[in-house]
mmCIF file of C-alpha atoms and ligand atoms in Angstrom:
data_model
loop_
_atom_site.group_PDB
_atom_site.id
_atom_site.type_symbol
_atom_site.label_atom_id
_atom_site.label_comp_id
_atom_site.label_asym_id
_atom_site.label_seq_id
_atom_site.Cartn_x
_atom_site.Cartn_y
_atom_site.Cartn_z
ATOM 1 C CA MET A 1 113.857 99.984 135.491
ATOM 2 C CA ILE A 2 110.476 98.284 134.439
ATOM 3 C CA TYR A 3 109.066 99.773 131.347
ATOM 4 C CA LYS A 4 105.065 99.158 130.429
ATOM 5 C CA ILE A 5 104.576 98.977 127.002
ATOM 6 C CA ALA A 6 100.996 99.329 125.244
ATOM 7 C CA LEU A 7 101.377 96.755 122.183
ATOM 8 C CA VAL A 8 98.835 97.566 119.401
ATOM 9 C CA LYS A 9 99.340 94.729 116.863
ATOM 10 C CA GLY A 10 96.550 95.966 114.623
ATOM 11 C CA ASP A 11 95.734 94.468 111.398
ATOM 12 C CA GLY A 12 97.332 93.105 108.388
ATOM 13 C CA ILE A 13 101.253 92.566 108.608
ATOM 14 C CA GLY A 14 100.731 94.479 112.105
ATOM 15 C CA PRO A 15 100.609 91.303 114.230
ATOM 16 C CA GLU A 16 103.879 89.835 112.426
ATOM 17 C CA ILE A 17 106.076 93.106 112.741
ATOM 18 C CA VAL A 18 105.043 93.989 115.982
ATOM 19 C CA GLU A 19 106.411 90.202 117.189
ATOM 20 C CA SER A 20 109.670 91.124 115.441
ATOM 21 C CA ALA A 21 109.860 94.192 117.391
ATOM 22 C CA VAL A 22 109.190 92.316 120.767
ATOM 23 C CA ALA A 23 111.837 89.835 120.216
ATOM 24 C CA VAL A 24 114.210 92.440 119.386
ATOM 25 C CA LEU A 25 113.146 94.479 122.851
ATOM 26 C CA ASN A 26 113.431 91.205 124.714
ATOM 27 C CA LYS A 27 117.139 90.421 123.724
ATOM 28 C CA ILE A 28 117.974 94.044 124.656
ATOM 29 C CA ALA A 29 116.469 93.690 127.996
ATOM 30 C CA ALA A 30 118.274 90.518 128.230
ATOM 31 C CA LYS A 31 121.598 92.411 127.255
ATOM 32 C CA PHE A 32 120.886 95.538 129.375
ATOM 33 C CA ASN A 33 118.950 94.172 132.455
ATOM 34 C CA HIS A 34 115.960 95.956 131.664
ATOM 35 C CA THR A 35 112.189 94.832 132.147
ATOM 36 C CA PHE A 36 109.963 95.505 129.568
ATOM 37 C CA LYS A 37 106.285 94.661 130.195
ATOM 38 C CA TYR A 38 103.909 94.373 127.684
ATOM 39 C CA LYS A 39 99.990 94.596 127.217
ATOM 40 C CA ASP A 40 98.063 93.632 124.146
ATOM 41 C CA VAL A 41 95.192 96.012 123.188
ATOM 42 C CA LEU A 42 92.954 96.185 120.234
ATOM 43 C CA ALA A 43 92.634 98.989 117.767
ATOM 44 C CA GLY A 44 91.520 99.228 114.233
ATOM 45 C CA GLY A 45 89.628 96.531 112.031
ATOM 46 C CA CYS A 46 90.386 93.916 114.537
ATOM 47 C CA ALA A 47 88.825 96.095 117.341
ATOM 48 C CA TYR A 48 86.055 96.989 115.068
ATOM 49 C CA ASP A 49 85.101 93.138 114.417
ATOM 50 C CA ALA A 50 85.930 92.363 117.968
ATOM 51 C CA THR A 51 83.743 94.795 119.892
ATOM 52 C CA GLY A 52 81.898 97.030 117.384
ATOM 53 C CA HIS A 53 84.435 100.264 117.622
ATOM 54 C CA PRO A 54 88.098 100.805 116.089
ATOM 55 C CA LEU A 55 89.047 102.454 119.327
ATOM 56 C CA PRO A 56 87.687 100.423 122.367
ATOM 57 C CA GLU A 57 87.733 102.422 125.470
ATOM 58 C CA GLU A 58 90.053 99.670 127.081
ATOM 59 C CA THR A 59 92.502 100.212 124.369
ATOM 60 C CA LEU A 60 92.905 103.800 125.139
ATOM 61 C CA LYS A 61 92.863 103.433 128.870
ATOM 62 C CA VAL A 62 95.885 100.713 128.746
ATOM 63 C CA CYS A 63 97.907 102.843 126.235
ATOM 64 C CA LYS A 64 97.417 106.179 129.100
ATOM 65 C CA GLU A 65 98.510 103.812 131.640
ATOM 66 C CA SER A 66 101.698 102.739 129.916
ATOM 67 C CA ASP A 67 104.904 104.468 129.637
ATOM 68 C CA SER A 68 104.776 104.139 125.895
ATOM 69 C CA VAL A 69 102.586 102.561 122.623
ATOM 70 C CA LEU A 70 104.264 100.382 120.040
ATOM 71 C CA LEU A 71 101.485 100.183 117.274
ATOM 72 C CA GLY A 72 101.688 97.574 113.860
ATOM 73 C CA ALA A 73 99.174 99.067 111.301
ATOM 74 C CA VAL A 74 95.757 99.279 110.546
ATOM 75 C CA GLY A 75 93.182 99.162 108.118
ATOM 76 C CA GLY A 76 92.571 96.835 105.284
ATOM 77 C CA PRO A 77 89.683 95.954 102.438
ATOM 78 C CA LYS A 78 87.432 94.389 104.732
ATOM 79 C CA TRP A 79 86.753 97.686 106.658
ATOM 80 C CA ASP A 80 86.738 99.972 103.621
ATOM 81 C CA ASN A 81 83.116 100.296 103.222
ATOM 82 C CA LEU A 82 82.393 101.381 106.795
ATOM 83 C CA PRO A 83 80.733 104.751 107.730
ATOM 84 C CA SER A 84 84.012 107.112 108.461
ATOM 85 C CA HIS A 85 83.279 107.226 112.328
ATOM 86 C CA LEU A 86 84.102 103.485 112.327
ATOM 87 C CA ARG A 87 86.782 102.862 110.002
ATOM 88 C CA PRO A 88 90.287 101.815 111.299
ATOM 89 C CA GLU A 89 92.130 104.918 110.626
ATOM 90 C CA LYS A 90 89.840 106.462 113.214
ATOM 91 C CA ALA A 91 91.409 104.556 115.671
ATOM 92 C CA LEU A 92 94.971 106.466 114.803
ATOM 93 C CA LEU A 93 93.411 109.639 114.942
ATOM 94 C CA GLY A 94 91.851 108.956 118.434
ATOM 95 C CA LEU A 95 95.049 107.767 120.189
ATOM 96 C CA ARG A 96 97.083 110.807 118.698
ATOM 97 C CA SER A 97 94.669 113.028 120.302
ATOM 98 C CA ALA A 98 93.613 111.341 123.503
ATOM 99 C CA LEU A 99 97.401 111.072 124.270
ATOM 100 C CA ASN A 100 98.246 114.856 122.883
ATOM 101 C CA LEU A 101 100.765 113.785 120.349
ATOM 102 C CA TYR A 102 101.142 116.988 118.755
ATOM 103 C CA THR A 103 104.656 116.156 117.282
ATOM 104 C CA ASN A 104 105.391 113.505 114.589
ATOM 105 C CA LEU A 105 109.409 112.614 114.030
ATOM 106 C CA ARG A 106 110.153 110.647 110.640
ATOM 107 C CA PRO A 107 113.667 110.335 110.112
ATOM 108 C CA ALA A 108 114.723 109.415 106.168
ATOM 109 C CA THR A 109 118.253 107.782 106.071
ATOM 110 C CA MET A 110 119.682 106.399 103.014
ATOM 111 C CA HIS A 111 121.847 103.274 104.059
ATOM 112 C CA PRO A 112 124.883 103.074 101.831
ATOM 113 C CA ALA A 113 124.157 99.586 101.139
ATOM 114 C CA LEU A 114 120.763 100.120 99.799
ATOM 115 C CA LYS A 115 121.904 102.863 97.219
ATOM 116 C CA ASP A 116 120.889 100.955 94.240
ATOM 117 C CA GLU A 117 117.290 100.715 95.869
ATOM 118 C CA CYS A 118 117.083 104.684 95.478
ATOM 119 C CA PRO A 119 115.143 105.860 92.844
ATOM 120 C CA LEU A 120 117.659 108.830 92.384
ATOM 121 C CA ARG A 121 120.900 109.611 90.224
ATOM 122 C CA GLU A 122 123.547 108.306 91.580
ATOM 123 C CA ASP A 123 125.411 111.384 91.467
ATOM 124 C CA ILE A 124 122.615 112.938 93.407
ATOM 125 C CA THR A 125 122.904 109.955 96.294
ATOM 126 C CA ALA A 126 126.314 110.036 96.569
ATOM 127 C CA ASN A 127 126.582 112.056 99.674
ATOM 128 C CA GLY A 128 124.069 109.650 101.130
ATOM 129 C CA PHE A 129 121.277 111.617 103.305
ATOM 130 C CA ASP A 130 119.929 111.551 106.739
ATOM 131 C CA MET A 131 117.125 113.867 107.695
ATOM 132 C CA VAL A 132 114.187 114.252 110.200
ATOM 133 C CA ILE A 133 111.145 115.504 109.403
ATOM 134 C CA VAL A 134 109.275 117.248 111.891
ATOM 135 C CA ARG A 135 105.372 117.081 111.595
ATOM 136 C CA GLU A 136 102.785 119.051 113.284
ATOM 137 C CA LEU A 137 100.124 116.602 114.382
ATOM 138 C CA THR A 138 97.219 117.516 115.804
ATOM 139 C CA GLY A 139 96.229 120.881 114.110
ATOM 140 C CA GLY A 140 95.704 122.290 110.946
ATOM 141 C CA ILE A 141 93.591 121.723 107.980
ATOM 142 C CA TYR A 142 93.117 117.763 109.382
ATOM 143 C CA PHE A 143 91.371 119.337 112.379
ATOM 144 C CA GLY A 144 89.800 122.636 110.885
ATOM 145 C CA GLU A 145 86.478 123.471 110.401
ATOM 146 C CA ASN A 146 85.122 121.499 107.272
ATOM 147 C CA GLY A 147 81.763 121.207 105.493
ATOM 148 C CA ARG A 148 79.899 121.363 102.469
ATOM 149 C CA ARG A 149 77.193 124.174 101.539
ATOM 150 C CA MET A 150 75.713 125.670 98.244
ATOM 151 C CA GLY A 151 77.838 128.354 97.056
ATOM 152 C CA PRO A 152 77.454 130.600 93.701
ATOM 153 C CA ASN A 153 78.258 127.585 91.732
ATOM 154 C CA GLY A 154 76.137 125.024 93.328
ATOM 155 C CA LYS A 155 77.323 122.404 96.061
ATOM 156 C CA GLU A 156 80.786 122.949 97.219
ATOM 157 C CA ALA A 157 83.077 121.514 100.094
ATOM 158 C CA TYR A 158 85.673 123.477 102.178
ATOM 159 C CA ASP A 159 88.383 122.512 104.842
ATOM 160 C CA THR A 160 90.057 124.999 106.863
ATOM 161 C CA GLU A 161 93.862 125.896 107.994
ATOM 162 C CA CYS A 162 94.156 127.129 111.443
ATOM 163 C CA TYR A 163 97.235 127.275 113.437
ATOM 164 C CA SER A 164 97.615 129.107 116.783
ATOM 165 C CA VAL A 165 100.907 130.542 118.063
ATOM 166 C CA MET A 166 101.146 128.098 120.535
ATOM 167 C CA GLU A 167 100.634 125.170 118.350
ATOM 168 C CA VAL A 168 103.381 126.565 116.028
ATOM 169 C CA GLU A 169 105.930 127.525 119.138
ATOM 170 C CA ARG A 170 105.588 123.696 120.878
ATOM 171 C CA VAL A 171 106.256 121.971 117.353
ATOM 172 C CA GLY A 172 108.912 124.716 116.523
ATOM 173 C CA ARG A 173 110.564 124.100 120.035
ATOM 174 C CA VAL A 174 110.877 120.281 119.542
ATOM 175 C CA ALA A 175 112.503 121.088 116.272
ATOM 176 C CA PHE A 176 115.090 123.700 117.187
ATOM 177 C CA GLU A 177 116.227 120.786 120.406
ATOM 178 C CA LEU A 178 116.255 118.318 117.881
ATOM 179 C CA ALA A 179 118.799 120.391 115.695
ATOM 180 C CA GLN A 180 120.805 121.225 118.564
ATOM 181 C CA LYS A 181 121.285 117.401 119.160
ATOM 182 C CA ARG A 182 122.053 116.831 115.532
ATOM 183 C CA ASN A 183 123.787 119.324 112.760
ATOM 184 C CA LYS A 184 122.265 122.118 114.155
ATOM 185 C CA LYS A 185 120.890 123.067 110.839
ATOM 186 C CA LEU A 186 116.839 123.600 110.735
ATOM 187 C CA VAL A 187 114.663 124.466 107.738
ATOM 188 C CA SER A 188 111.197 125.402 108.348
ATOM 189 C CA ILE A 189 108.637 124.643 105.587
ATOM 190 C CA ASP A 190 105.444 126.756 104.494
ATOM 191 C CA LYS A 191 103.648 128.556 102.020
ATOM 192 C CA ALA A 192 103.974 132.027 103.394
ATOM 193 C CA ASN A 193 103.614 133.832 99.852
ATOM 194 C CA VAL A 194 99.875 132.371 99.783
ATOM 195 C CA LEU A 195 98.648 131.479 103.192
ATOM 196 C CA GLU A 196 97.836 133.477 106.277
ATOM 197 C CA SER A 197 98.456 130.459 108.369
ATOM 198 C CA SER A 198 101.792 130.063 107.006
ATOM 199 C CA ARG A 199 102.676 133.621 107.688
ATOM 200 C CA LEU A 200 101.743 133.312 111.427
ATOM 201 C CA TRP A 201 103.699 129.744 111.363
ATOM 202 C CA ARG A 202 106.768 131.946 109.881
ATOM 203 C CA GLU A 203 106.380 134.821 112.116
ATOM 204 C CA THR A 204 106.485 132.370 115.030
ATOM 205 C CA MET A 205 109.644 130.368 113.907
ATOM 206 C CA HIS A 206 111.549 133.425 113.222
ATOM 207 C CA ARG A 207 110.803 134.432 116.947
ATOM 208 C CA LEU A 208 111.811 131.260 118.187
ATOM 209 C CA ALA A 209 114.998 131.546 116.080
ATOM 210 C CA LYS A 210 116.289 133.896 118.038
ATOM 211 C CA GLU A 211 116.330 131.954 121.286
ATOM 212 C CA TYR A 212 118.293 129.166 119.407
ATOM 213 C CA GLU A 213 120.953 131.294 117.783
ATOM 214 C CA ASP A 214 123.437 127.697 117.694
ATOM 215 C CA VAL A 215 120.975 126.504 115.125
ATOM 216 C CA GLU A 216 121.110 127.382 111.273
ATOM 217 C CA TYR A 217 117.596 128.363 110.425
ATOM 218 C CA SER A 218 116.161 128.917 107.242
ATOM 219 C CA ASP A 219 112.578 129.124 105.586
ATOM 220 C CA MET A 220 111.519 127.141 102.623
ATOM 221 C CA LEU A 221 108.235 127.452 100.568
ATOM 222 C CA VAL A 222 106.784 123.855 100.273
ATOM 223 C CA ASP A 223 106.663 123.816 96.232
ATOM 224 C CA ASN A 224 110.375 124.247 96.543
ATOM 225 C CA ALA A 225 111.033 121.748 99.154
ATOM 226 C CA ALA A 226 109.188 119.081 97.251
ATOM 227 C CA MET A 227 111.650 119.670 94.530
ATOM 228 C CA GLN A 228 114.930 119.989 96.428
ATOM 229 C CA LEU A 229 113.811 116.667 98.337
ATOM 230 C CA ILE A 230 114.681 115.220 94.562
ATOM 231 C CA ARG A 231 117.121 117.514 93.521
ATOM 232 C CA ASN A 232 119.651 117.364 96.904
ATOM 233 C CA PRO A 233 118.287 115.663 99.460
ATOM 234 C CA SER A 234 121.710 115.932 101.444
ATOM 235 C CA GLN A 235 120.972 119.597 102.194
ATOM 236 C CA PHE A 236 118.207 118.739 104.511
ATOM 237 C CA ASP A 237 119.037 117.745 108.245
ATOM 238 C CA VAL A 238 115.779 118.694 110.415
ATOM 239 C CA VAL A 239 112.718 119.845 108.568
ATOM 240 C CA VAL A 240 110.028 121.260 110.705
ATOM 241 C CA THR A 241 106.763 121.855 108.816
ATOM 242 C CA SER A 242 102.822 121.738 109.522
ATOM 243 C CA ASN A 243 100.478 118.453 109.653
ATOM 244 C CA MET A 244 99.468 118.334 105.744
ATOM 245 C CA PHE A 245 102.820 119.414 104.360
ATOM 246 C CA GLY A 246 104.703 116.756 106.324
ATOM 247 C CA ASP A 247 102.176 114.464 105.486
ATOM 248 C CA ILE A 248 102.906 114.410 102.039
ATOM 249 C CA LEU A 249 106.858 115.582 102.240
ATOM 250 C CA SER A 250 107.831 112.733 104.306
ATOM 251 C CA ASP A 251 106.039 110.248 101.911
ATOM 252 C CA GLU A 252 108.210 111.672 99.720
ATOM 253 C CA ALA A 253 111.379 111.504 101.529
ATOM 254 C CA SER A 254 110.727 107.663 102.471
ATOM 255 C CA MET A 255 110.634 106.830 98.646
ATOM 256 C CA ILE A 256 113.930 108.106 97.910
ATOM 257 C CA THR A 257 115.437 105.771 100.940
ATOM 258 C CA GLY A 258 114.486 102.612 98.720
ATOM 259 C CA SER A 259 111.801 100.945 100.699
ATOM 260 C CA ILE A 260 108.448 102.117 102.841
ATOM 261 C CA GLY A 261 109.453 98.820 104.826
ATOM 262 C CA LEU A 262 112.651 100.391 106.481
ATOM 263 C CA LEU A 263 111.045 103.592 107.944
ATOM 264 C CA PRO A 264 110.207 104.070 111.732
ATOM 265 C CA SER A 265 108.219 107.083 113.157
ATOM 266 C CA ALA A 266 107.844 108.623 116.669
ATOM 267 C CA SER A 267 104.605 110.734 117.757
ATOM 268 C CA LEU A 268 105.363 112.696 120.815
ATOM 269 C CA GLY A 269 103.501 115.043 123.246
ATOM 270 C CA SER A 270 104.578 116.938 126.296
ATOM 271 C CA SER A 271 104.694 113.691 128.394
ATOM 272 C CA LYS A 272 107.196 110.944 128.276
ATOM 273 C CA CYS A 273 104.864 108.583 126.575
ATOM 274 C CA GLY A 274 105.007 108.430 123.002
ATOM 275 C CA MET A 275 103.212 106.206 120.463
ATOM 276 C CA TYR A 276 105.967 104.103 117.978
ATOM 277 C CA GLU A 277 104.998 102.882 114.780
ATOM 278 C CA PRO A 278 106.382 102.229 110.987
ATOM 279 C CA ILE A 279 105.430 104.644 108.331
ATOM 280 C CA HIS A 280 103.923 101.875 106.043
ATOM 281 C CA GLY A 281 100.325 100.536 106.498
ATOM 282 C CA SER A 282 98.896 97.061 106.839
ATOM 283 C CA ALA A 283 100.061 95.904 103.716
ATOM 284 C CA PRO A 284 97.137 93.576 102.978
ATOM 285 C CA ASP A 285 98.736 92.241 99.637
ATOM 286 C CA ILE A 286 101.300 90.471 101.877
ATOM 287 C CA ALA A 287 99.550 89.820 105.353
ATOM 288 C CA GLY A 288 100.359 86.444 106.931
ATOM 289 C CA GLN A 289 102.984 85.167 104.355
ATOM 290 C CA ASN A 290 105.919 85.891 106.263
ATOM 291 C CA LYS A 291 107.131 88.339 103.629
ATOM 292 C CA ALA A 292 107.057 91.915 105.743
ATOM 293 C CA ASN A 293 109.918 93.480 106.376
ATOM 294 C CA PRO A 294 110.299 93.946 109.732
ATOM 295 C CA ILE A 295 112.853 96.516 110.040
ATOM 296 C CA ALA A 296 110.775 99.596 110.202
ATOM 297 C CA THR A 297 109.034 98.544 113.415
ATOM 298 C CA ILE A 298 111.984 97.205 114.760
ATOM 299 C CA LEU A 299 113.517 100.503 114.538
ATOM 300 C CA SER A 300 110.436 102.463 115.588
ATOM 301 C CA ALA A 301 111.047 100.454 118.724
ATOM 302 C CA ALA A 302 114.624 101.784 118.921
ATOM 303 C CA MET A 303 113.262 105.489 118.767
ATOM 304 C CA MET A 304 110.913 104.405 121.898
ATOM 305 C CA LEU A 305 113.925 103.803 123.668
ATOM 306 C CA ARG A 306 115.630 106.827 122.834
ATOM 307 C CA TYR A 307 112.896 109.225 123.269
ATOM 308 C CA SER A 308 110.160 107.717 125.597
ATOM 309 C CA PHE A 309 112.827 105.800 127.969
ATOM 310 C CA ASP A 310 116.136 107.719 127.374
ATOM 311 C CA LEU A 311 117.843 104.539 126.798
ATOM 312 C CA ALA A 312 120.067 106.079 124.072
ATOM 313 C CA LYS A 313 123.029 103.269 124.257
ATOM 314 C CA GLU A 314 120.514 100.711 123.767
ATOM 315 C CA ALA A 315 118.543 102.186 120.874
ATOM 316 C CA ASP A 316 122.000 102.624 119.052
ATOM 317 C CA CYS A 317 122.866 98.929 119.679
ATOM 318 C CA ILE A 318 119.743 98.472 117.839
ATOM 319 C CA GLU A 319 120.053 100.932 115.041
ATOM 320 C CA GLU A 320 124.120 99.353 114.661
ATOM 321 C CA ALA A 321 122.838 95.911 114.305
ATOM 322 C CA VAL A 322 120.250 96.677 111.658
ATOM 323 C CA THR A 323 122.812 98.626 109.523
ATOM 324 C CA ASP A 324 125.357 95.756 110.308
ATOM 325 C CA VAL A 325 122.507 93.477 108.687
ATOM 326 C CA LEU A 326 122.236 95.200 105.734
ATOM 327 C CA ASN A 327 125.890 95.776 105.166
ATOM 328 C CA ALA A 328 126.351 92.221 105.499
ATOM 329 C CA GLY A 329 123.607 91.753 102.336
ATOM 330 C CA TYR A 330 120.393 90.214 104.204
ATOM 331 C CA ARG A 331 117.593 91.460 102.627
ATOM 332 C CA THR A 332 113.686 90.813 102.437
ATOM 333 C CA HIS A 333 111.549 90.816 99.348
ATOM 334 C CA ASP A 334 110.936 94.510 99.460
ATOM 335 C CA ILE A 335 114.778 95.492 99.366
ATOM 336 C CA LEU A 336 115.957 92.759 96.920
ATOM 337 C CA GLY A 337 116.490 95.100 93.883
ATOM 338 C CA ASN A 338 117.683 93.154 90.654
ATOM 339 C CA SER A 339 119.921 90.987 92.724
ATOM 340 C CA ASN A 340 118.987 87.382 92.684
ATOM 341 C CA LYS A 341 119.634 86.378 96.166
ATOM 342 C CA LYS A 342 116.692 84.609 97.842
ATOM 343 C CA PRO A 343 114.858 87.133 100.210
ATOM 344 C CA LEU A 344 114.501 86.435 104.093
ATOM 345 C CA GLY A 345 110.872 86.076 105.496
ATOM 346 C CA THR A 346 110.168 88.620 108.195
ATOM 347 C CA ARG A 347 110.916 85.707 111.102
ATOM 348 C CA GLU A 348 114.379 85.161 109.307
ATOM 349 C CA MET A 349 115.498 88.579 108.946
ATOM 350 C CA THR A 350 114.549 89.260 112.633
ATOM 351 C CA LYS A 351 116.638 86.133 113.763
ATOM 352 C CA VAL A 352 119.485 87.496 111.821
ATOM 353 C CA ILE A 353 118.973 91.241 113.518
ATOM 354 C CA LEU A 354 118.743 89.425 116.983
ATOM 355 C CA ASP A 355 122.072 87.564 116.105
ATOM 356 C CA TYR A 356 123.741 90.829 115.115
ATOM 357 C CA ILE A 357 122.670 92.550 118.399
HETATM 358 P P1 NAD B 1 100.867 100.150 102.846
HETATM 359 O O1 NAD B 1 101.947 100.819 103.025
HETATM 360 O O2 NAD B 1 100.208 98.986 103.541
HETATM 361 O O3 NAD B 1 101.691 98.931 101.597
HETATM 362 C C1 NAD B 1 101.965 99.653 100.233
HETATM 363 C C2 NAD B 1 102.969 98.723 99.454
HETATM 364 O O4 NAD B 1 104.217 98.370 100.172
HETATM 365 C C3 NAD B 1 101.961 97.313 99.247
HETATM 366 O O5 NAD B 1 102.569 96.812 98.367
HETATM 367 C C4 NAD B 1 102.884 96.465 100.566
HETATM 368 O O6 NAD B 1 102.888 94.951 100.409
HETATM 369 C C5 NAD B 1 104.053 97.364 100.896
HETATM 370 N N1 NAD B 1 104.754 97.058 102.068
HETATM 371 C C6 NAD B 1 104.522 97.815 103.199
HETATM 372 N N2 NAD B 1 105.103 97.650 104.251
HETATM 373 C C7 NAD B 1 105.741 96.523 103.830
HETATM 374 C C8 NAD B 1 106.744 95.970 104.594
HETATM 375 N N3 NAD B 1 106.944 96.031 105.909
HETATM 376 N N4 NAD B 1 107.588 95.329 104.243
HETATM 377 C C9 NAD B 1 107.594 94.915 102.684
HETATM 378 N N5 NAD B 1 106.349 95.679 101.918
HETATM 379 C C10 NAD B 1 105.634 96.408 102.822
HETATM 380 O O7 NAD B 1 99.842 101.093 102.010
HETATM 381 P P2 NAD B 1 98.567 100.755 101.517
HETATM 382 O O8 NAD B 1 98.223 99.434 100.660
HETATM 383 O O9 NAD B 1 97.858 102.203 100.817
HETATM 384 O O10 NAD B 1 97.369 100.655 102.725
HETATM 385 C C11 NAD B 1 96.803 99.206 103.124
HETATM 386 C C12 NAD B 1 96.253 99.459 104.228
HETATM 387 O O11 NAD B 1 97.160 100.129 105.590
HETATM 388 C C13 NAD B 1 94.982 100.354 104.098
HETATM 389 O O12 NAD B 1 93.926 99.735 104.708
HETATM 390 C C14 NAD B 1 95.351 101.976 104.927
HETATM 391 O O13 NAD B 1 94.310 102.647 105.012
HETATM 392 C C15 NAD B 1 96.014 101.104 105.828
HETATM 393 N N6 NAD B 1 97.563 102.184 106.191
HETATM 394 C C16 NAD B 1 97.532 102.134 107.665
HETATM 395 C C17 NAD B 1 98.714 103.083 108.098
HETATM 396 C C18 NAD B 1 98.935 102.683 109.801
HETATM 397 O O14 NAD B 1 98.423 102.103 110.167
HETATM 398 N N7 NAD B 1 99.452 104.141 110.253
HETATM 399 C C19 NAD B 1 99.136 103.944 107.299
HETATM 400 C C20 NAD B 1 98.941 103.975 105.705
HETATM 401 C C21 NAD B 1 98.420 102.844 105.383
#
């Protein structure tokens, strides 16, 4: 099979880590007899510099025509003072909404070999953890009506959280179906004791739960969920929640795995074309220094094979190689902990992973 992949390298460490993921994809192509055809496109700060816009039309066109999009990261101090519609981050929101990517999957797994990197107590992490946070991505307060006005106390600002039954149902189904493929446990997180939008979210999830009776379903309030992630992360398998709660909780979950440089993500919609990217940003402090951990992007490429191309064996092969490399003690600087080992650079870590595939 031939698969067309749009590469959005972006800014900062983006080009270095996407090159690592492409090297891994090429090795998989050779091993399993596939053809991956890449097209480089600009988005973010580099696109603004080249074209005056963070998301040029050509980029959108190529991404829409591809089978999938692999993205590094966008942004950096150079573009921090641009007006909001020209900021690099606008490219991400533009791509998500143009490709109708309404679900974001963020796995958070503790590799046993990295236990010492986890900031939690040893007795809490003794059982390890392996969860996937399913975040609604194109609705809620980030897309609701907002503005500024004069109120009884003078100038005020507001943002609105609004969810339709349709929006909850479509992300809810993704979460139930994912739970069916894993340990058949799903927790839906909301703030139904206070918010009307959460009450509709909960009602809709309860109705869906009746269709997925093989899944053990429960609700949790978001404030409790923030505590439970620290108190006992191993209780979670699949978690589904709204855009803003998912944004916050998935960063909390990433922190307890040890390093932001390890975690991949997938943004999915109703077609097979998804967008795959590490959860971290463009790390301008280490850009161009061969210091970035490429694992989050390499694992994002594995998610692309699994979710967009249905190549589960190939995805397993990448994930197993990463686990083996970590078990064998190879480290980049962000996961070095107190060890006095010499960290590997981006290119050297990529080479070791290629050798293990
Ligand atoms: P960041 O994730 O880029 O960096 C936070 C810290 O983690 C830094 O010390 C960085 O060196 C380190 N780090 C991140 N990725 C790493 C990796 N792969 N290996 C080793 N260390 C790594 O977050 P930030 O500093 O808050 O943001 C920098 C820029 O990235 C900003 O312009 C921000 O807007 C942008 N950003 C982009 C995305 C995205 O493209 N999806 C996401 C978040 C932030």
